[in-house]
Amino acid sequence: MSQVTEAMTLGRVGRQVRPWWALPKRWRNPIGIVGAIIVLLTVVTAVFAPVIAPYDPDAQDHDRLLPPSWSNLMGTDELGRDTFSRIVFGARVSLQVGVIAVVIALVVGAALGVAAGFFGGRLDAWLMRVVDILFAFPGLVLAIVIAGLLGASRTNAMIAIGVVYAPAFARVVRGSVLSVMSEPYVEAGRVVGASNARLIAQHVLPNIVAPLIVMTTVYLSSAILAEAGLSFLGLGTQPPEPSWGGMLNLARTYMEISPWMAIFPGLAIMIVVLGFNFLGDGLRDVLDPRLKMN
Amino acid sequence: MGLFILRRLLMLIPTLLGMSVLIFLMLRLLPGDIVDIIVGADPQADSAARQRLREAMGLDDPIPVQYVRWLGDLLRGDPGVSLRSGKPVGQILWQSLPITVELAVLAVLMATVVAIPLGVISAVKRDTGMDFGARVAGLIGLSLPNFWIATLLLLFTSTQFGWVPKTRYISLFDDPLGNLKQMWLPAAAIAVQLMAIEMRMTRTTMLEVLNQDYIRTARAKGLRDQVVVYRHALRNALIPVITVIGFQLGALMGSSAIIEVIFGLNGVGYTLLQAIFNRDYPLVQAAVLYLAIVFVLINLVVDVLYAVLDPRIKQA
């Protein structure tokens, strides 16, 4: 009883006391935080690859097919290159392809989606029909065909993945734009005579950012997987450049003698993709207002 | 119901036409000349011979004319001849389709058998350690590249049991046991990711359904937990899951290409990849269209199934 009165007099009833260093409650999703840490570590690895990697990733100056040891943490490959150094540099390839491909998808998709949602009418009908048709192709098949026909290279893999993902972004952006367009503030903007460009930039875009962030994170993980898959098939990053998918493909020839070669690149892909998936899961809890109520 | 199916079938026509235009344009407008590819290795082919070939193949006609001719041939059931092997494209694809279909069906079956019970348990025991474990396992499964799983499975079976994949496909009808022996490993490699997706979906929809009023009613009238969960909740929660399963089946038409390569299975995806590497344009065109048609048809079946399971859809 006395404790209650004390609390009341101190005015602390119903207020959470939170130490200054703790994140707000809804940011405290352990899965999301682990994801953020993995993604951050990957970015650091990619940026500081020359500092982190103990050897030149292309130098063939070790014995071949060595098992892991203190001097070659992940062993060496069939040409005597240090696998750990190649994995570290491979982070650059993975992130670069993933980010650029998703940026292509995001820019193209958002432009189409905003155009369709904002202007509506016939433009909307036609754009959405094209999007539907692109959706009717199995995604990986389209990526394989585009990358294969443009010619196997890292740039073309990025373009292929970007093209394949763009319709998904277009659809989500269009949906969000349509729901924002019915809000009173857009109407108000129109009434006071704001131009279309101003309406889009000031009122529509800022309000569709949240779902796009979640979507971008999730698609980053699938773009990294797709790049690895294309490189595995020989349609993405070309040797001797170190890409995880390509390394894994090469490892198949030697894996009975040197299983390490097949284990580490796959592990690297898995951890990075997992990081983005975890981060996406956490971000969804934070940013998706539908789920916040739970 | 008949009318509903008919309407959906009619709606397919513009989609399929659009797809065929897209495929055709993609192959014509991308860099590279078909004639160069055909005569590429032949040093004696001078420009006159090239020109004769161009005319014989109708490559000098305007693109719309070429498209209509190709479509006409297709509709008459003649998708052309492989530039590489000279065999009819239709025959090549027809032989590789059963492999891809079996792989897809087997993988989806394996995934579903595990995923749905796990998803239900995870939802029913929400926010317990078990749920957390299942969710993390789901995210990990989502992140495992299936070609890595396939590689590791092969590594494991070949070093532990000396098992090496057979390069020739054993038909399910000729030798069911030999066929399953050959197919279960690649199917398992594909199944892991599907399992993760299905499990997450089952969990989400179960959670939604368990919050519904009719579940509370069922509980209130004293039904046992098991009856509530399985008879009332799961049945309704499964409808969206079925859509996902159908979509997976469709997406596996072709996205199993990597697995087919690893296990040396001569499926449609593998055929498509080889055709791309060989620049075998008629085969690429036909294979993509083929996969797309199967994909679209599976989606149609899923839509119809959805309407059968959930009568609310039909009115929409």
PDB file of N, CA, C and O in Angstrom, chain B residues 251-299:
ATOM      1  N   ALA B 251       7.021 -22.704 -59.718  1.00  0.00           N
ATOM      2  CA  ALA B 251       8.345 -22.082 -59.777  1.00  0.00           C
ATOM      3  C   ALA B 251       9.425 -23.133 -59.990  1.00  0.00           C
ATOM      4  O   ALA B 251      10.483 -22.855 -60.552  1.00  0.00           O
ATOM      5  N   LEU B 252       9.137 -24.368 -59.545  1.00  0.00           N
ATOM      6  CA  LEU B 252      10.150 -25.419 -59.700  1.00  0.00           C
ATOM      7  C   LEU B 252      10.292 -25.866 -61.149  1.00  0.00           C
ATOM      8  O   LEU B 252      11.212 -26.582 -61.506  1.00  0.00           O
ATOM      9  N   MET B 253       9.337 -25.451 -61.996  1.00  0.00           N
ATOM     10  CA  MET B 253       9.505 -25.702 -63.424  1.00  0.00           C
ATOM     11  C   MET B 253      10.631 -24.783 -63.894  1.00  0.00           C
ATOM     12  O   MET B 253      10.400 -23.625 -64.249  1.00  0.00           O
ATOM     13  N   GLY B 254      11.841 -25.227 -63.817  1.00  0.00           N
ATOM     14  CA  GLY B 254      12.914 -24.372 -64.289  1.00  0.00           C
ATOM     15  C   GLY B 254      13.874 -23.947 -63.198  1.00  0.00           C
ATOM     16  O   GLY B 254      15.076 -23.940 -63.396  1.00  0.00           O
ATOM     17  N   SER B 255      13.333 -23.610 -61.998  1.00  0.00           N
ATOM     18  CA  SER B 255      14.289 -23.163 -60.983  1.00  0.00           C
ATOM     19  C   SER B 255      15.016 -24.366 -60.383  1.00  0.00           C
ATOM     20  O   SER B 255      15.957 -24.212 -59.618  1.00  0.00           O
ATOM     21  N   SER B 256      14.596 -25.569 -60.754  1.00  0.00           N
ATOM     22  CA  SER B 256      15.351 -26.728 -60.311  1.00  0.00           C
ATOM     23  C   SER B 256      16.547 -26.976 -61.242  1.00  0.00           C
ATOM     24  O   SER B 256      17.257 -27.958 -61.078  1.00  0.00           O
ATOM     25  N   ALA B 257      16.766 -26.058 -62.192  1.00  0.00           N
ATOM     26  CA  ALA B 257      17.846 -26.249 -63.167  1.00  0.00           C
ATOM     27  C   ALA B 257      19.193 -26.547 -62.499  1.00  0.00           C
ATOM     28  O   ALA B 257      19.911 -27.456 -62.917  1.00  0.00           O
ATOM     29  N   ILE B 258      19.512 -25.771 -61.451  1.00  0.00           N
ATOM     30  CA  ILE B 258      20.821 -25.954 -60.814  1.00  0.00           C
ATOM     31  C   ILE B 258      20.947 -27.359 -60.240  1.00  0.00           C
ATOM     32  O   ILE B 258      21.976 -28.018 -60.380  1.00  0.00           O
ATOM     33  N   ILE B 259      19.858 -27.814 -59.597  1.00  0.00           N
ATOM     34  CA  ILE B 259      19.891 -29.148 -58.996  1.00  0.00           C
ATOM     35  C   ILE B 259      20.013 -30.206 -60.094  1.00  0.00           C
ATOM     36  O   ILE B 259      20.749 -31.194 -59.956  1.00  0.00           O
ATOM     37  N   GLU B 260      19.306 -29.987 -61.186  1.00  0.00           N
ATOM     38  CA  GLU B 260      19.394 -30.944 -62.298  1.00  0.00           C
ATOM     39  C   GLU B 260      20.827 -31.020 -62.818  1.00  0.00           C
ATOM     40  O   GLU B 260      21.319 -32.098 -63.154  1.00  0.00           O
ATOM     41  N   VAL B 261      21.493 -29.873 -62.875  1.00  0.00           N
ATOM     42  CA  VAL B 261      22.886 -29.872 -63.328  1.00  0.00           C
ATOM     43  C   VAL B 261      23.760 -30.667 -62.364  1.00  0.00           C
ATOM     44  O   VAL B 261      24.562 -31.513 -62.769  1.00  0.00           O
ATOM     45  N   ILE B 262      23.579 -30.407 -61.059  1.00  0.00           N
ATOM     46  CA  ILE B 262      24.444 -31.054 -60.069  1.00  0.00           C
ATOM     47  C   ILE B 262      24.279 -32.575 -60.111  1.00  0.00           C
ATOM     48  O   ILE B 262      25.248 -33.321 -60.012  1.00  0.00           O
ATOM     49  N   PHE B 263      23.025 -33.029 -60.256  1.00  0.00           N
ATOM     50  CA  PHE B 263      22.797 -34.475 -60.234  1.00  0.00           C
ATOM     51  C   PHE B 263      22.772 -35.089 -61.631  1.00  0.00           C
ATOM     52  O   PHE B 263      22.425 -36.259 -61.784  1.00  0.00           O
ATOM     53  N   GLY B 264      23.102 -34.291 -62.645  1.00  0.00           N
ATOM     54  CA  GLY B 264      23.144 -34.822 -63.994  1.00  0.00           C
ATOM     55  C   GLY B 264      21.806 -35.330 -64.485  1.00  0.00           C
ATOM     56  O   GLY B 264      21.737 -36.315 -65.214  1.00  0.00           O
ATOM     57  N   LEU B 265      20.714 -34.686 -64.052  1.00  0.00           N
ATOM     58  CA  LEU B 265      19.389 -35.101 -64.499  1.00  0.00           C
ATOM     59  C   LEU B 265      19.006 -34.266 -65.712  1.00  0.00           C
ATOM     60  O   LEU B 265      19.070 -33.043 -65.679  1.00  0.00           O
ATOM     61  N   ASN B 266      18.561 -34.943 -66.744  1.00  0.00           N
ATOM     62  CA  ASN B 266      18.304 -34.266 -68.002  1.00  0.00           C
ATOM     63  C   ASN B 266      16.901 -33.659 -68.075  1.00  0.00           C
ATOM     64  O   ASN B 266      16.127 -33.957 -68.954  1.00  0.00           O
ATOM     65  N   GLY B 267      16.589 -32.783 -67.112  1.00  0.00           N
ATOM     66  CA  GLY B 267      15.256 -32.176 -67.067  1.00  0.00           C
ATOM     67  C   GLY B 267      15.153 -30.951 -67.956  1.00  0.00           C
ATOM     68  O   GLY B 267      16.085 -30.627 -68.697  1.00  0.00           O
ATOM     69  N   VAL B 268      14.011 -30.262 -67.849  1.00  0.00           N
ATOM     70  CA  VAL B 268      13.783 -29.103 -68.718  1.00  0.00           C
ATOM     71  C   VAL B 268      14.751 -27.965 -68.393  1.00  0.00           C
ATOM     72  O   VAL B 268      15.286 -27.307 -69.278  1.00  0.00           O
ATOM     73  N   GLY B 269      14.985 -27.740 -67.095  1.00  0.00           N
ATOM     74  CA  GLY B 269      15.899 -26.674 -66.697  1.00  0.00           C
ATOM     75  C   GLY B 269      17.292 -26.905 -67.256  1.00  0.00           C
ATOM     76  O   GLY B 269      17.940 -25.999 -67.791  1.00  0.00           O
ATOM     77  N   TYR B 270      17.747 -28.143 -67.133  1.00  0.00           N
ATOM     78  CA  TYR B 270      19.062 -28.520 -67.639  1.00  0.00           C
ATOM     79  C   TYR B 270      19.127 -28.329 -69.156  1.00  0.00           C
ATOM     80  O   TYR B 270      20.087 -27.785 -69.697  1.00  0.00           O
ATOM     81  N   THR B 271      18.059 -28.769 -69.825  1.00  0.00           N
ATOM     82  CA  THR B 271      17.986 -28.607 -71.281  1.00  0.00           C
ATOM     83  C   THR B 271      18.059 -27.132 -71.668  1.00  0.00           C
ATOM     84  O   THR B 271      18.785 -26.749 -72.592  1.00  0.00           O
ATOM     85  N   LEU B 272      17.323 -26.315 -70.928  1.00  0.00           N
ATOM     86  CA  LEU B 272      17.314 -24.876 -71.206  1.00  0.00           C
ATOM     87  C   LEU B 272      18.719 -24.285 -71.045  1.00  0.00           C
ATOM     88  O   LEU B 272      19.193 -23.526 -71.898  1.00  0.00           O
ATOM     89  N   LEU B 273      19.374 -24.668 -69.953  1.00  0.00           N
ATOM     90  CA  LEU B 273      20.721 -24.137 -69.702  1.00  0.00           C
ATOM     91  C   LEU B 273      21.671 -24.498 -70.839  1.00  0.00           C
ATOM     92  O   LEU B 273      22.420 -23.664 -71.343  1.00  0.00           O
ATOM     93  N   GLN B 274      21.623 -25.766 -71.222  1.00  0.00           N
ATOM     94  CA  GLN B 274      22.504 -26.192 -72.309  1.00  0.00           C
ATOM     95  C   GLN B 274      22.190 -25.458 -73.596  1.00  0.00           C
ATOM     96  O   GLN B 274      23.086 -25.042 -74.325  1.00  0.00           O
ATOM     97  N   ALA B 275      20.892 -25.268 -73.851  1.00  0.00           N
ATOM     98  CA  ALA B 275      20.494 -24.558 -75.058  1.00  0.00           C
ATOM     99  C   ALA B 275      21.028 -23.128 -75.027  1.00  0.00           C
ATOM    100  O   ALA B 275      21.450 -22.589 -76.049  1.00  0.00           O
ATOM    101  N   ILE B 276      21.024 -22.522 -73.835  1.00  0.00           N
ATOM    102  CA  ILE B 276      21.544 -21.154 -73.742  1.00  0.00           C
ATOM    103  C   ILE B 276      23.042 -21.138 -74.018  1.00  0.00           C
ATOM    104  O   ILE B 276      23.546 -20.296 -74.768  1.00  0.00           O
ATOM    105  N   PHE B 277      23.756 -22.086 -73.419  1.00  0.00           N
ATOM    106  CA  PHE B 277      25.203 -22.116 -73.642  1.00  0.00           C
ATOM    107  C   PHE B 277      25.532 -22.383 -75.108  1.00  0.00           C
ATOM    108  O   PHE B 277      26.499 -21.866 -75.649  1.00  0.00           O
ATOM    109  N   ASN B 278      24.702 -23.191 -75.771  1.00  0.00           N
ATOM    110  CA  ASN B 278      24.937 -23.492 -77.180  1.00  0.00           C
ATOM    111  C   ASN B 278      24.323 -22.458 -78.107  1.00  0.00           C
ATOM    112  O   ASN B 278      24.384 -22.608 -79.323  1.00  0.00           O
ATOM    113  N   ARG B 279      23.666 -21.456 -77.542  1.00  0.00           N
ATOM    114  CA  ARG B 279      22.947 -20.459 -78.354  1.00  0.00           C
ATOM    115  C   ARG B 279      21.984 -21.154 -79.311  1.00  0.00           C
ATOM    116  O   ARG B 279      21.896 -20.799 -80.487  1.00  0.00           O
ATOM    117  N   ASP B 280      21.303 -22.154 -78.813  1.00  0.00           N
ATOM    118  CA  ASP B 280      20.360 -22.917 -79.619  1.00  0.00           C
ATOM    119  C   ASP B 280      18.996 -22.227 -79.508  1.00  0.00           C
ATOM    120  O   ASP B 280      18.136 -22.621 -78.728  1.00  0.00           O
ATOM    121  N   TYR B 281      18.817 -21.155 -80.302  1.00  0.00           N
ATOM    122  CA  TYR B 281      17.667 -20.265 -80.105  1.00  0.00           C
ATOM    123  C   TYR B 281      16.302 -20.932 -80.164  1.00  0.00           C
ATOM    124  O   TYR B 281      15.452 -20.666 -79.312  1.00  0.00           O
ATOM    125  N   PRO B 282      16.041 -21.792 -81.175  1.00  0.00           N
ATOM    126  CA  PRO B 282      14.698 -22.392 -81.201  1.00  0.00           C
ATOM    127  C   PRO B 282      14.402 -23.163 -79.920  1.00  0.00           C
ATOM    128  O   PRO B 282      13.293 -23.093 -79.389  1.00  0.00           O
ATOM    129  N   LEU B 283      15.424 -23.857 -79.413  1.00  0.00           N
ATOM    130  CA  LEU B 283      15.221 -24.645 -78.202  1.00  0.00           C
ATOM    131  C   LEU B 283      15.011 -23.732 -76.994  1.00  0.00           C
ATOM    132  O   LEU B 283      14.147 -23.996 -76.150  1.00  0.00           O
ATOM    133  N   VAL B 284      15.780 -22.642 -76.911  1.00  0.00           N
ATOM    134  CA  VAL B 284      15.611 -21.709 -75.790  1.00  0.00           C
ATOM    135  C   VAL B 284      14.193 -21.137 -75.795  1.00  0.00           C
ATOM    136  O   VAL B 284      13.482 -21.175 -74.797  1.00  0.00           O
ATOM    137  N   GLN B 285      13.792 -20.633 -76.970  1.00  0.00           N
ATOM    138  CA  GLN B 285      12.458 -20.056 -77.097  1.00  0.00           C
ATOM    139  C   GLN B 285      11.381 -21.034 -76.637  1.00  0.00           C
ATOM    140  O   GLN B 285      10.528 -20.701 -75.816  1.00  0.00           O
ATOM    141  N   ALA B 286      11.458 -22.236 -77.177  1.00  0.00           N
ATOM    142  CA  ALA B 286      10.422 -23.212 -76.879  1.00  0.00           C
ATOM    143  C   ALA B 286      10.467 -23.624 -75.416  1.00  0.00           C
ATOM    144  O   ALA B 286       9.430 -23.757 -74.765  1.00  0.00           O
ATOM    145  N   ALA B 287      11.671 -23.806 -74.875  1.00  0.00           N
ATOM    146  CA  ALA B 287      11.780 -24.262 -73.486  1.00  0.00           C
ATOM    147  C   ALA B 287      11.217 -23.216 -72.535  1.00  0.00           C
ATOM    148  O   ALA B 287      10.488 -23.546 -71.597  1.00  0.00           O
ATOM    149  N   VAL B 288      11.549 -21.941 -72.770  1.00  0.00           N
ATOM    150  CA  VAL B 288      11.035 -20.892 -71.880  1.00  0.00           C
ATOM    151  C   VAL B 288       9.517 -20.832 -71.967  1.00  0.00           C
ATOM    152  O   VAL B 288       8.820 -20.775 -70.953  1.00  0.00           O
ATOM    153  N   LEU B 289       9.003 -20.879 -73.179  1.00  0.00           N
ATOM    154  CA  LEU B 289       7.554 -20.801 -73.342  1.00  0.00           C
ATOM    155  C   LEU B 289       6.877 -22.002 -72.674  1.00  0.00           C
ATOM    156  O   LEU B 289       5.856 -21.870 -72.003  1.00  0.00           O
ATOM    157  N   TYR B 290       7.469 -23.147 -72.832  1.00  0.00           N
ATOM    158  CA  TYR B 290       6.983 -24.395 -72.264  1.00  0.00           C
ATOM    159  C   TYR B 290       6.895 -24.292 -70.747  1.00  0.00           C
ATOM    160  O   TYR B 290       5.868 -24.560 -70.139  1.00  0.00           O
ATOM    161  N   LEU B 291       8.013 -23.854 -70.145  1.00  0.00           N
ATOM    162  CA  LEU B 291       8.044 -23.713 -68.687  1.00  0.00           C
ATOM    163  C   LEU B 291       7.017 -22.684 -68.233  1.00  0.00           C
ATOM    164  O   LEU B 291       6.327 -22.871 -67.236  1.00  0.00           O
ATOM    165  N   ALA B 292       6.914 -21.592 -69.001  1.00  0.00           N
ATOM    166  CA  ALA B 292       5.978 -20.540 -68.622  1.00  0.00           C
ATOM    167  C   ALA B 292       4.545 -21.043 -68.705  1.00  0.00           C
ATOM    168  O   ALA B 292       3.717 -20.738 -67.846  1.00  0.00           O
ATOM    169  N   ILE B 293       4.242 -21.837 -69.730  1.00  0.00           N
ATOM    170  CA  ILE B 293       2.881 -22.352 -69.870  1.00  0.00           C
ATOM    171  C   ILE B 293       2.541 -23.277 -68.706  1.00  0.00           C
ATOM    172  O   ILE B 293       1.480 -23.158 -68.081  1.00  0.00           O
ATOM    173  N   VAL B 294       3.476 -24.169 -68.381  1.00  0.00           N
ATOM    174  CA  VAL B 294       3.221 -25.071 -67.251  1.00  0.00           C
ATOM    175  C   VAL B 294       3.011 -24.256 -65.977  1.00  0.00           C
ATOM    176  O   VAL B 294       2.087 -24.502 -65.190  1.00  0.00           O
ATOM    177  N   PHE B 295       3.848 -23.245 -65.795  1.00  0.00           N
ATOM    178  CA  PHE B 295       3.758 -22.370 -64.621  1.00  0.00           C
ATOM    179  C   PHE B 295       2.377 -21.717 -64.548  1.00  0.00           C
ATOM    180  O   PHE B 295       1.707 -21.738 -63.509  1.00  0.00           O
ATOM    181  N   VAL B 296       1.942 -21.152 -65.667  1.00  0.00           N
ATOM    182  CA  VAL B 296       0.654 -20.464 -65.707  1.00  0.00           C
ATOM    183  C   VAL B 296      -0.497 -21.446 -65.464  1.00  0.00           C
ATOM    184  O   VAL B 296      -1.441 -21.151 -64.732  1.00  0.00           O
ATOM    185  N   LEU B 297      -0.393 -22.635 -66.043  1.00  0.00           N
ATOM    186  CA  LEU B 297      -1.461 -23.624 -65.865  1.00  0.00           C
ATOM    187  C   LEU B 297      -1.541 -24.087 -64.416  1.00  0.00           C
ATOM    188  O   LEU B 297      -2.630 -24.233 -63.861  1.00  0.00           O
ATOM    189  N   ILE B 298      -0.375 -24.286 -63.799  1.00  0.00           N
ATOM    190  CA  ILE B 298      -0.400 -24.693 -62.388  1.00  0.00           C
ATOM    191  C   ILE B 298      -1.047 -23.597 -61.550  1.00  0.00           C
ATOM    192  O   ILE B 298      -1.867 -23.863 -60.672  1.00  0.00           O
ATOM    193  N   ASN B 299      -0.703 -22.338 -61.864  1.00  0.00           N
ATOM    194  CA  ASN B 299      -1.331 -21.243 -61.128  1.00  0.00           C
ATOM    195  C   ASN B 299      -2.834 -21.242 -61.309  1.00  0.00           C
ATOM    196  O   ASN B 299      -3.581 -20.939 -60.373  1.00  0.00           O
TER     197      ASN B 299
END
